[in-house]
PDB file of C-alpha atoms and ligand atoms in Angstrom:
ATOM      1  CA  MET A 205      37.673   5.009  21.285  1.00 85.00           C
ATOM      2  CA  ASP A 206      35.221   7.940  21.393  1.00 89.00           C
ATOM      3  CA  PRO A 207      31.690   8.318  20.321  1.00 84.00           C
ATOM      4  CA  HIS A 208      33.037   9.519  16.688  1.00 84.00           C
ATOM      5  CA  SER A 209      35.898   7.064  16.221  1.00 93.00           C
ATOM      6  CA  LEU A 210      33.560   4.346  17.040  1.00 96.00           C
ATOM      7  CA  THR A 211      31.331   5.278  13.806  1.00 96.00           C
ATOM      8  CA  ASP A 212      34.695   4.936  11.842  1.00 95.00           C
ATOM      9  CA  SER A 213      35.414   1.526  13.121  1.00 95.00           C
ATOM     10  CA  VAL A 214      31.962   0.205  12.671  1.00 96.00           C
ATOM     11  CA  LEU A 215      32.208   1.382   9.108  1.00 96.00           C
ATOM     12  CA  ALA A 216      35.222  -0.038   8.647  1.00 95.00           C
ATOM     13  CA  SER A 217      33.987  -3.500   9.656  1.00 96.00           C
ATOM     14  CA  PHE A 218      31.227  -4.010   7.143  1.00 93.00           C
ATOM     15  CA  ASP A 219      32.126  -5.046   3.546  1.00 93.00           C
ATOM     16  CA  LEU A 220      29.175  -6.900   1.962  1.00 93.00           C
ATOM     17  CA  GLY A 221      30.742  -7.529  -1.114  1.00 91.00           C
ATOM     18  CA  ASP A 222      28.678  -5.452  -3.232  1.00 94.00           C
ATOM     19  CA  THR A 223      29.010  -1.879  -4.172  1.00 95.00           C
ATOM     20  CA  ARG A 224      25.334  -0.940  -3.554  1.00 97.00           C
ATOM     21  CA  ARG A 225      24.976  -2.955  -0.454  1.00 96.00           C
ATOM     22  CA  ASN A 226      28.122  -1.225   0.884  1.00 97.00           C
ATOM     23  CA  GLN A 227      26.503   2.372  -0.045  1.00 97.00           C
ATOM     24  CA  VAL A 228      23.284   1.286   1.904  1.00 97.00           C
ATOM     25  CA  ILE A 229      24.560  -0.087   5.038  1.00 97.00           C
ATOM     26  CA  SER A 230      27.193   2.644   5.536  1.00 98.00           C
ATOM     27  CA  ALA A 231      24.808   5.137   5.055  1.00 98.00           C
ATOM     28  CA  LEU A 232      22.483   3.527   7.481  1.00 98.00           C
ATOM     29  CA  ILE A 233      25.340   3.180  10.087  1.00 98.00           C
ATOM     30  CA  ARG A 234      26.455   6.677   9.650  1.00 97.00           C
ATOM     31  CA  HIS A 235      22.719   8.049   9.949  1.00 98.00           C
ATOM     32  CA  LEU A 236      21.727   5.948  13.037  1.00 97.00           C
ATOM     33  CA  HIS A 237      25.111   7.048  15.058  1.00 97.00           C
ATOM     34  CA  ASP A 238      24.366  10.712  13.928  1.00 97.00           C
ATOM     35  CA  PHE A 239      20.784  10.248  15.256  1.00 98.00           C
ATOM     36  CA  ALA A 240      21.937   8.831  18.766  1.00 97.00           C
ATOM     37  CA  ARG A 241      24.562  11.554  18.946  1.00 96.00           C
ATOM     38  CA  GLU A 242      22.216  14.435  17.802  1.00 97.00           C
ATOM     39  CA  VAL A 243      19.527  13.591  20.691  1.00 98.00           C
ATOM     40  CA  SER A 244      22.131  12.136  23.258  1.00 97.00           C
ATOM     41  CA  LEU A 245      20.339   8.903  23.348  1.00 98.00           C
ATOM     42  CA  SER A 246      20.071   7.765  26.746  1.00 98.00           C
ATOM     43  CA  HIS A 247      20.536   4.064  27.651  1.00 98.00           C
ATOM     44  CA  ALA A 248      16.764   3.770  28.882  1.00 98.00           C
ATOM     45  CA  GLU A 249      15.505   5.534  25.676  1.00 98.00           C
ATOM     46  CA  TRP A 250      17.704   3.059  23.499  1.00 98.00           C
ATOM     47  CA  ARG A 251      16.286   0.063  25.681  1.00 98.00           C
ATOM     48  CA  ALA A 252      12.664   1.544  25.060  1.00 97.00           C
ATOM     49  CA  GLY A 253      13.392   1.622  21.282  1.00 97.00           C
ATOM     50  CA  LEU A 254      14.555  -1.902  21.272  1.00 98.00           C
ATOM     51  CA  GLN A 255      11.460  -3.083  23.302  1.00 98.00           C
ATOM     52  CA  PHE A 256       9.288  -1.362  20.629  1.00 98.00           C
ATOM     53  CA  LEU A 257      10.878  -3.121  18.065  1.00 98.00           C
ATOM     54  CA  THR A 258      10.591  -6.523  20.284  1.00 98.00           C
ATOM     55  CA  ASP A 259       6.855  -5.831  20.721  1.00 98.00           C
ATOM     56  CA  ALA A 260       6.255  -5.407  16.821  1.00 97.00           C
ATOM     57  CA  ALA A 261       8.282  -8.774  16.310  1.00 97.00           C
ATOM     58  CA  ALA A 262       6.007 -10.598  18.642  1.00 97.00           C
ATOM     59  CA  ILE A 263       2.651  -9.250  17.079  1.00 95.00           C
ATOM     60  CA  THR A 264       3.893  -9.986  13.523  1.00 92.00           C
ATOM     61  CA  ASP A 265       2.687 -13.277  11.724  1.00 87.00           C
ATOM     62  CA  ALA A 266       2.220 -14.551   8.259  1.00 79.00           C
ATOM     63  CA  THR A 267      -0.963 -12.420   7.918  1.00 75.00           C
ATOM     64  CA  ARG A 268       0.031  -9.372  10.225  1.00 82.00           C
ATOM     65  CA  ASN A 269       3.202  -7.274   9.700  1.00 87.00           C
ATOM     66  CA  GLU A 270       3.720  -4.599  12.282  1.00 93.00           C
ATOM     67  CA  PHE A 271       7.118  -3.567  10.640  1.00 94.00           C
ATOM     68  CA  SER A 272       5.331  -2.731   7.532  1.00 91.00           C
ATOM     69  CA  LEU A 273       3.013  -0.536   9.569  1.00 93.00           C
ATOM     70  CA  ILE A 274       5.884   1.148  11.239  1.00 96.00           C
ATOM     71  CA  SER A 275       7.190   1.945   7.875  1.00 96.00           C
ATOM     72  CA  ASP A 276       4.034   3.515   6.953  1.00 95.00           C
ATOM     73  CA  VAL A 277       3.241   5.693   9.658  1.00 96.00           C
ATOM     74  CA  LEU A 278       6.597   6.952   9.814  1.00 97.00           C
ATOM     75  CA  GLY A 279       6.185   8.022   6.234  1.00 96.00           C
ATOM     76  CA  LEU A 280       9.089   5.801   4.787  1.00 97.00           C
ATOM     77  CA  SER A 281       6.965   3.538   2.775  1.00 95.00           C
ATOM     78  CA  SER A 282       5.570   6.821   0.919  1.00 95.00           C
ATOM     79  CA  LEU A 283       9.067   8.252   0.526  1.00 95.00           C
ATOM     80  CA  VAL A 284      10.101   5.011  -1.166  1.00 94.00           C
ATOM     81  CA  ASP A 285       6.883   4.998  -3.278  1.00 91.00           C
ATOM     82  CA  LEU A 286       7.385   8.675  -4.543  1.00 91.00           C
ATOM     83  CA  MET A 287      11.136   8.488  -5.083  1.00 91.00           C
ATOM     84  CA  GLY A 288      10.304   5.306  -7.283  1.00 87.00           C
ATOM     85  CA  SER A 289       7.533   6.912  -9.072  1.00 87.00           C
ATOM     86  CA  ALA A 290       8.270   8.167 -12.719  1.00 89.00           C
ATOM     87  CA  PRO A 291       7.350  11.458 -13.634  1.00 88.00           C
ATOM     88  CA  ASP A 292       4.482  10.813 -16.253  1.00 92.00           C
ATOM     89  CA  ALA A 293       3.339   7.632 -14.741  1.00 96.00           C
ATOM     90  CA  THR A 294       0.612   6.990 -12.096  1.00 97.00           C
ATOM     91  CA  PRO A 295       2.127   7.544  -8.547  1.00 95.00           C
ATOM     92  CA  GLY A 296       2.909   4.645  -6.398  1.00 95.00           C
ATOM     93  CA  SER A 297       1.385   4.294  -3.138  1.00 95.00           C
ATOM     94  CA  VAL A 298       1.808   1.999   0.064  1.00 92.00           C
ATOM     95  CA  LEU A 299       1.381  -1.656  -0.412  1.00 92.00           C
ATOM     96  CA  GLY A 300       0.067  -1.917   3.032  1.00 87.00           C
ATOM     97  CA  PRO A 301       0.016  -4.839   5.638  1.00 82.00           C
ATOM     98  CA  PHE A 302      -3.052  -6.883   4.039  1.00 87.00           C
ATOM     99  CA  HIS A 303      -1.347  -7.999   0.845  1.00 89.00           C
ATOM    100  CA  VAL A 304      -1.157 -11.726   0.546  1.00 88.00           C
ATOM    101  CA  HIS A 305       0.592 -13.693  -2.120  1.00 89.00           C
ATOM    102  CA  GLY A 306      -1.517 -16.295  -4.252  1.00 91.00           C
ATOM    103  CA  ALA A 307      -4.890 -14.592  -4.652  1.00 95.00           C
ATOM    104  CA  PRO A 308      -7.286 -16.723  -6.948  1.00 96.00           C
ATOM    105  CA  HIS A 309      -7.113 -15.970 -10.544  1.00 97.00           C
ATOM    106  CA  CYS A 310     -10.467 -14.561 -11.865  1.00 97.00           C
ATOM    107  CA  PRO A 311     -11.878 -13.546 -15.276  1.00 97.00           C
ATOM    108  CA  ASN A 312     -12.042 -10.105 -16.253  1.00 97.00           C
ATOM    109  CA  GLY A 313     -15.517  -8.882 -15.266  1.00 95.00           C
ATOM    110  CA  ALA A 314     -15.714 -11.027 -12.422  1.00 96.00           C
ATOM    111  CA  ASP A 315     -18.240 -10.325  -9.497  1.00 97.00           C
ATOM    112  CA  LEU A 316     -16.408 -10.291  -6.205  1.00 97.00           C
ATOM    113  CA  GLN A 317     -19.432  -9.229  -4.414  1.00 96.00           C
ATOM    114  CA  GLY A 318     -21.701 -12.301  -4.802  1.00 93.00           C
ATOM    115  CA  ALA A 319     -24.332 -12.214  -1.797  1.00 93.00           C
ATOM    116  CA  GLN A 320     -22.099  -9.971   0.714  1.00 95.00           C
ATOM    117  CA  PRO A 321     -23.541  -6.699   1.689  1.00 95.00           C
ATOM    118  CA  GLY A 322     -22.186  -3.362   0.389  1.00 96.00           C
ATOM    119  CA  GLN A 323     -22.753  -0.721  -2.272  1.00 97.00           C
ATOM    120  CA  ALA A 324     -22.790  -2.442  -5.435  1.00 97.00           C
ATOM    121  CA  THR A 325     -19.801  -0.835  -7.440  1.00 98.00           C
ATOM    122  CA  LEU A 326     -18.340  -1.201 -10.650  1.00 98.00           C
ATOM    123  CA  LEU A 327     -14.648  -0.861 -11.030  1.00 98.00           C
ATOM    124  CA  GLN A 328     -13.261   0.228 -14.561  1.00 98.00           C
ATOM    125  CA  VAL A 329      -9.588   0.875 -14.955  1.00 98.00           C
ATOM    126  CA  GLU A 330      -8.032   1.557 -18.254  1.00 98.00           C
ATOM    127  CA  LEU A 331      -4.257   0.412 -18.059  1.00 98.00           C
ATOM    128  CA  LEU A 332      -2.122   2.706 -20.490  1.00 98.00           C
ATOM    129  CA  SER A 333       1.718   2.919 -21.053  1.00 97.00           C
ATOM    130  CA  THR A 334       2.887   6.467 -20.646  1.00 95.00           C
ATOM    131  CA  THR A 335       2.947   6.588 -24.511  1.00 92.00           C
ATOM    132  CA  GLY A 336      -0.772   6.125 -24.517  1.00 95.00           C
ATOM    133  CA  THR A 337      -0.591   2.675 -25.616  1.00 96.00           C
ATOM    134  CA  PRO A 338      -3.070   0.083 -23.979  1.00 98.00           C
ATOM    135  CA  ILE A 339      -1.364  -2.628 -21.982  1.00 96.00           C
ATOM    136  CA  ALA A 340      -2.209  -6.187 -21.149  1.00 97.00           C
ATOM    137  CA  ALA A 341      -1.394  -6.572 -17.670  1.00 97.00           C
ATOM    138  CA  GLU A 342      -1.916  -8.776 -14.624  1.00 98.00           C
ATOM    139  CA  VAL A 343      -3.690  -7.028 -11.810  1.00 98.00           C
ATOM    140  CA  ASP A 344      -3.575  -8.222  -8.350  1.00 98.00           C
ATOM    141  CA  PHE A 345      -6.595  -6.657  -6.525  1.00 98.00           C
ATOM    142  CA  TRP A 346      -7.490  -6.413  -2.857  1.00 98.00           C
ATOM    143  CA  GLN A 347      -9.709  -4.396  -0.567  1.00 98.00           C
ATOM    144  CA  ASN A 348     -11.881  -4.576   2.538  1.00 97.00           C
ATOM    145  CA  ALA A 349     -15.360  -5.202   3.088  1.00 98.00           C
ATOM    146  CA  ALA A 350     -18.473  -3.233   3.947  1.00 97.00           C
ATOM    147  CA  ASN A 351     -17.813  -3.778   7.548  1.00 96.00           C
ATOM    148  CA  GLY A 352     -14.270  -2.110   7.106  1.00 96.00           C
ATOM    149  CA  LEU A 353     -12.407  -5.536   7.551  1.00 95.00           C
ATOM    150  CA  TYR A 354      -9.946  -7.338   5.156  1.00 94.00           C
ATOM    151  CA  ALA A 355     -10.497 -10.884   5.026  1.00 94.00           C
ATOM    152  CA  GLN A 356      -7.655 -12.069   6.922  1.00 88.00           C
ATOM    153  CA  GLN A 357      -9.194  -9.724   9.829  1.00 89.00           C
ATOM    154  CA  ASP A 358     -12.532 -11.432   9.822  1.00 93.00           C
ATOM    155  CA  PRO A 359     -13.272 -14.917  10.413  1.00 94.00           C
ATOM    156  CA  GLU A 360     -16.736 -14.589   8.922  1.00 95.00           C
ATOM    157  CA  GLN A 361     -15.284 -13.674   5.528  1.00 96.00           C
ATOM    158  CA  PRO A 362     -13.863 -16.387   3.163  1.00 94.00           C
ATOM    159  CA  PRO A 363      -9.890 -16.383   3.030  1.00 90.00           C
ATOM    160  CA  HIS A 364      -9.796 -14.632  -0.556  1.00 95.00           C
ATOM    161  CA  ASN A 365     -12.965 -12.546  -0.062  1.00 97.00           C
ATOM    162  CA  LEU A 366     -12.491  -9.310  -2.154  1.00 97.00           C
ATOM    163  CA  ARG A 367      -9.186 -10.370  -3.744  1.00 97.00           C
ATOM    164  CA  CYS A 368      -8.133 -11.681  -7.109  1.00 97.00           C
ATOM    165  CA  ARG A 369      -5.624 -11.718  -9.738  1.00 98.00           C
ATOM    166  CA  VAL A 370      -6.973 -10.725 -13.329  1.00 98.00           C
ATOM    167  CA  LEU A 371      -5.334 -10.850 -16.783  1.00 97.00           C
ATOM    168  CA  THR A 372      -6.650  -7.977 -18.836  1.00 96.00           C
ATOM    169  CA  GLY A 373      -6.571  -8.347 -22.774  1.00 94.00           C
ATOM    170  CA  PRO A 374      -4.533  -6.326 -25.078  1.00 95.00           C
ATOM    171  CA  ASP A 375      -7.152  -3.431 -24.762  1.00 97.00           C
ATOM    172  CA  GLY A 376      -5.871  -2.648 -21.186  1.00 97.00           C
ATOM    173  CA  GLN A 377      -9.431  -2.562 -19.804  1.00 98.00           C
ATOM    174  CA  LEU A 378      -9.867  -4.066 -16.243  1.00 98.00           C
ATOM    175  CA  ARG A 379     -13.548  -4.524 -15.133  1.00 97.00           C
ATOM    176  CA  LEU A 380     -14.697  -5.897 -11.718  1.00 97.00           C
ATOM    177  CA  ARG A 381     -17.904  -5.942  -9.736  1.00 97.00           C
ATOM    178  CA  THR A 382     -17.397  -5.335  -6.023  1.00 98.00           C
ATOM    179  CA  VAL A 383     -18.550  -3.471  -3.082  1.00 98.00           C
ATOM    180  CA  LEU A 384     -17.537  -0.010  -2.130  1.00 98.00           C
ATOM    181  CA  PRO A 385     -14.411  -0.133   0.387  1.00 98.00           C
ATOM    182  CA  GLN A 386     -14.701   1.650   3.704  1.00 98.00           C
ATOM    183  CA  PRO A 387     -12.453   3.657   5.930  1.00 98.00           C
ATOM    184  CA  TYR A 388     -10.883   1.806   8.470  1.00 96.00           C
ATOM    185  CA  GLY A 389      -8.339   2.190  11.113  1.00 94.00           C
ATOM    186  CA  ILE A 390      -4.698   0.619  11.322  1.00 91.00           C
ATOM    187  CA  PRO A 391      -4.636  -2.228  13.875  1.00 89.00           C
ATOM    188  CA  GLY A 392      -5.156  -0.783  17.369  1.00 89.00           C
ATOM    189  CA  ASP A 393      -3.502  -3.723  19.288  1.00 91.00           C
ATOM    190  CA  GLY A 394       0.194  -3.332  18.485  1.00 95.00           C
ATOM    191  CA  PRO A 395       2.892  -1.086  19.592  1.00 97.00           C
ATOM    192  CA  VAL A 396       1.953   1.253  16.450  1.00 97.00           C
ATOM    193  CA  SER A 397      -1.122   2.310  17.436  1.00 95.00           C
ATOM    194  CA  GLN A 398       0.316   3.235  20.923  1.00 96.00           C
ATOM    195  CA  LEU A 399       2.924   5.363  18.870  1.00 97.00           C
ATOM    196  CA  MET A 400      -0.032   6.920  17.411  1.00 97.00           C
ATOM    197  CA  ARG A 401      -2.136   7.786  20.462  1.00 95.00           C
ATOM    198  CA  LEU A 402       0.933   9.139  22.080  1.00 96.00           C
ATOM    199  CA  ALA A 403       1.396  11.339  18.961  1.00 96.00           C
ATOM    200  CA  GLY A 404      -2.343  12.425  18.908  1.00 96.00           C
ATOM    201  CA  ARG A 405      -2.650  10.850  15.497  1.00 96.00           C
ATOM    202  CA  SER A 406      -5.707   9.667  13.766  1.00 94.00           C
ATOM    203  CA  CYS A 407      -5.294   5.970  13.068  1.00 95.00           C
ATOM    204  CA  MET A 408      -7.843   6.173  10.290  1.00 96.00           C
ATOM    205  CA  ARG A 409      -7.280   5.466   6.585  1.00 97.00           C
ATOM    206  CA  PRO A 410      -9.667   6.787   4.074  1.00 98.00           C
ATOM    207  CA  ALA A 411     -11.412   4.134   1.918  1.00 98.00           C
ATOM    208  CA  HIS A 412      -9.422   2.562  -0.931  1.00 98.00           C
ATOM    209  CA  PHE A 413      -8.780  -0.381  -3.603  1.00 98.00           C
ATOM    210  CA  HIS A 414      -5.449  -1.521  -3.741  1.00 98.00           C
ATOM    211  CA  LEU A 415      -3.739  -2.848  -7.093  1.00 98.00           C
ATOM    212  CA  ILE A 416      -0.624  -4.219  -8.400  1.00 98.00           C
ATOM    213  CA  VAL A 417      -0.448  -3.833 -11.667  1.00 98.00           C
ATOM    214  CA  ALA A 418       2.576  -6.071 -13.503  1.00 97.00           C
ATOM    215  CA  ALA A 419       3.225  -6.073 -17.378  1.00 97.00           C
ATOM    216  CA  PRO A 420       5.971  -7.044 -19.674  1.00 95.00           C
ATOM    217  CA  GLY A 421       8.163  -3.956 -20.451  1.00 95.00           C
ATOM    218  CA  HIS A 422       6.937  -1.721 -17.708  1.00 96.00           C
ATOM    219  CA  ARG A 423       7.646  -0.709 -14.208  1.00 94.00           C
ATOM    220  CA  THR A 424       5.231  -2.809 -11.929  1.00 95.00           C
ATOM    221  CA  LEU A 425       2.871  -0.216 -10.270  1.00 96.00           C
ATOM    222  CA  VAL A 426       1.814  -0.761  -6.535  1.00 95.00           C
ATOM    223  CA  THR A 427      -0.985   1.842  -6.039  1.00 97.00           C
ATOM    224  CA  GLU A 428      -4.111   2.522  -4.261  1.00 98.00           C
ATOM    225  CA  LEU A 429      -7.494   4.222  -5.587  1.00 98.00           C
ATOM    226  CA  PHE A 430      -9.207   6.602  -2.928  1.00 98.00           C
ATOM    227  CA  LEU A 431     -12.834   7.868  -3.155  1.00 98.00           C
ATOM    228  CA  GLN A 432     -13.466  11.410  -3.803  1.00 98.00           C
ATOM    229  CA  GLY A 433     -15.194  12.975  -0.579  1.00 97.00           C
ATOM    230  CA  ASP A 434     -13.959  10.610   1.936  1.00 98.00           C
ATOM    231  CA  ARG A 435     -13.571  12.638   5.091  1.00 97.00           C
ATOM    232  CA  TYR A 436      -9.927  10.943   5.828  1.00 97.00           C
ATOM    233  CA  LEU A 437      -8.157  12.084   2.523  1.00 98.00           C
ATOM    234  CA  ASP A 438      -6.135  14.675   4.314  1.00 96.00           C
ATOM    235  CA  THR A 439      -5.239  12.752   7.404  1.00 95.00           C
ATOM    236  CA  ASP A 440      -4.362   9.283   6.174  1.00 97.00           C
ATOM    237  CA  ALA A 441      -2.517   7.743   9.106  1.00 97.00           C
ATOM    238  CA  VAL A 442       0.091   6.283   6.177  1.00 96.00           C
ATOM    239  CA  PHE A 443       0.467   9.280   3.953  1.00 97.00           C
ATOM    240  CA  GLY A 444      -0.647   7.155   1.064  1.00 97.00           C
ATOM    241  CA  VAL A 445      -3.147   9.702  -0.530  1.00 97.00           C
ATOM    242  CA  ARG A 446      -1.914  11.534  -3.878  1.00 96.00           C
ATOM    243  CA  PRO A 447      -4.282  13.757  -5.753  1.00 96.00           C
ATOM    244  CA  ALA A 448      -3.880  11.602  -9.020  1.00 96.00           C
ATOM    245  CA  LEU A 449      -5.483   8.620  -6.921  1.00 98.00           C
ATOM    246  CA  ILE A 450      -8.545  10.330  -5.890  1.00 98.00           C
ATOM    247  CA  VAL A 451     -11.411   9.073  -8.174  1.00 98.00           C
ATOM    248  CA  PRO A 452     -15.186   9.726  -7.977  1.00 98.00           C
ATOM    249  CA  ALA A 453     -17.796   7.081  -7.229  1.00 98.00           C
ATOM    250  CA  VAL A 454     -20.599   8.198  -9.431  1.00 98.00           C
ATOM    251  CA  GLU A 455     -24.076   6.605  -8.630  1.00 98.00           C
ATOM    252  CA  VAL A 456     -25.737   5.166 -11.847  1.00 98.00           C
ATOM    253  CA  SER A 457     -29.704   5.090 -11.589  1.00 97.00           C
ATOM    254  CA  ASP A 458     -30.569   4.336 -15.269  1.00 97.00           C
ATOM    255  CA  PRO A 459     -31.945   0.793 -15.249  1.00 97.00           C
ATOM    256  CA  ALA A 460     -31.171   0.112 -18.907  1.00 97.00           C
ATOM    257  CA  GLU A 461     -27.370   1.092 -18.387  1.00 96.00           C
ATOM    258  CA  ALA A 462     -27.639  -1.276 -15.250  1.00 96.00           C
ATOM    259  CA  ALA A 463     -28.843  -3.957 -17.211  1.00 96.00           C
ATOM    260  CA  ARG A 464     -26.169  -3.407 -19.883  1.00 95.00           C
ATOM    261  CA  GLN A 465     -23.523  -3.598 -17.341  1.00 94.00           C
ATOM    262  CA  GLY A 466     -24.893  -6.767 -15.354  1.00 93.00           C
ATOM    263  CA  MET A 467     -25.393  -4.614 -12.374  1.00 96.00           C
ATOM    264  CA  PRO A 468     -28.198  -3.805  -9.933  1.00 95.00           C
ATOM    265  CA  CYS A 469     -29.899  -0.612 -10.055  1.00 96.00           C
ATOM    266  CA  PRO A 470     -28.685   1.709  -8.906  1.00 96.00           C
ATOM    267  CA  PHE A 471     -24.912   1.195  -8.617  1.00 97.00           C
ATOM    268  CA  LEU A 472     -21.729   2.996  -8.297  1.00 98.00           C
ATOM    269  CA  ARG A 473     -19.261   3.484 -11.084  1.00 98.00           C
ATOM    270  CA  VAL A 474     -15.645   4.096 -10.197  1.00 98.00           C
ATOM    271  CA  ALA A 475     -13.591   4.608 -13.474  1.00 98.00           C
ATOM    272  CA  CYS A 476     -10.060   6.011 -14.065  1.00 97.00           C
ATOM    273  CA  THR A 477      -6.846   5.425 -16.044  1.00 98.00           C
ATOM    274  CA  LEU A 478      -3.523   4.312 -14.765  1.00 98.00           C
ATOM    275  CA  HIS A 479      -0.320   5.148 -16.699  1.00 98.00           C
ATOM    276  CA  LEU A 480       2.502   2.806 -16.577  1.00 97.00           C
ATOM    277  CA  ALA A 481       6.185   3.935 -17.003  1.00 95.00           C
ATOM    278  CA  THR A 482       7.952   1.694 -19.493  1.00 93.00           C
ATOM    279  CA  THR A 483      11.242  -0.223 -18.205  1.00 90.00           C
ATOM    280  CA  SER A 484      13.292   1.915 -20.508  1.00 74.00           C
ATOM    281  CA  SER A 485      12.083   5.213 -18.942  1.00 55.00           C
ATOM    282  CA  THR A 486      13.963   4.672 -15.782  1.00 49.00           C
ATOM    283  CA  SER A 487      17.243   3.137 -14.386  1.00 45.00           C
ATOM    284  CA  GLU A 488      15.345   1.780 -11.130  1.00 49.00           C
ATOM    285  CA  PRO A 489      14.373  -1.776 -11.248  1.00 46.00           C
ATOM    286  CA  ALA A 490      10.809  -2.827 -10.944  1.00 47.00           C
ATOM    287  CA  PRO A 491       9.802  -3.299  -7.280  1.00 50.00           C
ATOM    288  CA  ALA A 492       9.003  -6.654  -6.326  1.00 48.00           C
ATOM    289  CA  PRO A 493       6.382  -6.739  -3.453  1.00 54.00           C
TER     290      PRO A 493
HETATM  291 FE1  FE2 B  21      -5.646  -1.028   2.661  1.00 94.03          FE
END
């Protein structure tokens, strides 16, 4: 056996009983072996790689996934998102490590800010099919607080602070009162942050809202909305920014409009339209985060 015939032996040893699975595992093995041959991977380097993954496993728990972060900073998450985005639909963007299943259901128009600090923000999102038809959808929404932390990072916040699931009506209009999200650094205590420091890369992400929009007959959209003018738009640590996802936060200082919207004065309005592809417009299955 030599370094090339070994690859053939490994390939021949796998039959996962499914054409697609076999295609994926075979390509993974071929590329992995090609990578090791290309760089003449040493034993010490191989062990360092395994230690990196071991360290990632040690810091991963139910609320913190370092493997998701590895995928994000290597651009794999964004590559999968971009390949899975339909041409006329709003592009997908990274799910990120802070999504949690089972966020509370809130009525459309809910006030997520309550008494907490932060710039009062009215988020208004119109959900349309790529055909232009309004969509009734379930929206899973989450963001960080005014201190830059997500709820699971901050014992001072209630467990589901600034997270909710909302059903929109047939008009496809989502409306939430919330706070302006803040730029934040990806977690700095794990192996990914060490890698970023070694590479001289910024760990910062521009401020964003996270949304998962699910509607019958449409591809589920996992995406983010970024704020125009954010200083980290061009250096997002996880490559999540797309031009179509950058939205302005416009200050509204008209007391009458604030009263109409049930907002304090002044407040910020973030308004945009998201387009979802119909399931018939692609052969890809809807992603299931
Ligand atoms: Fe995030």
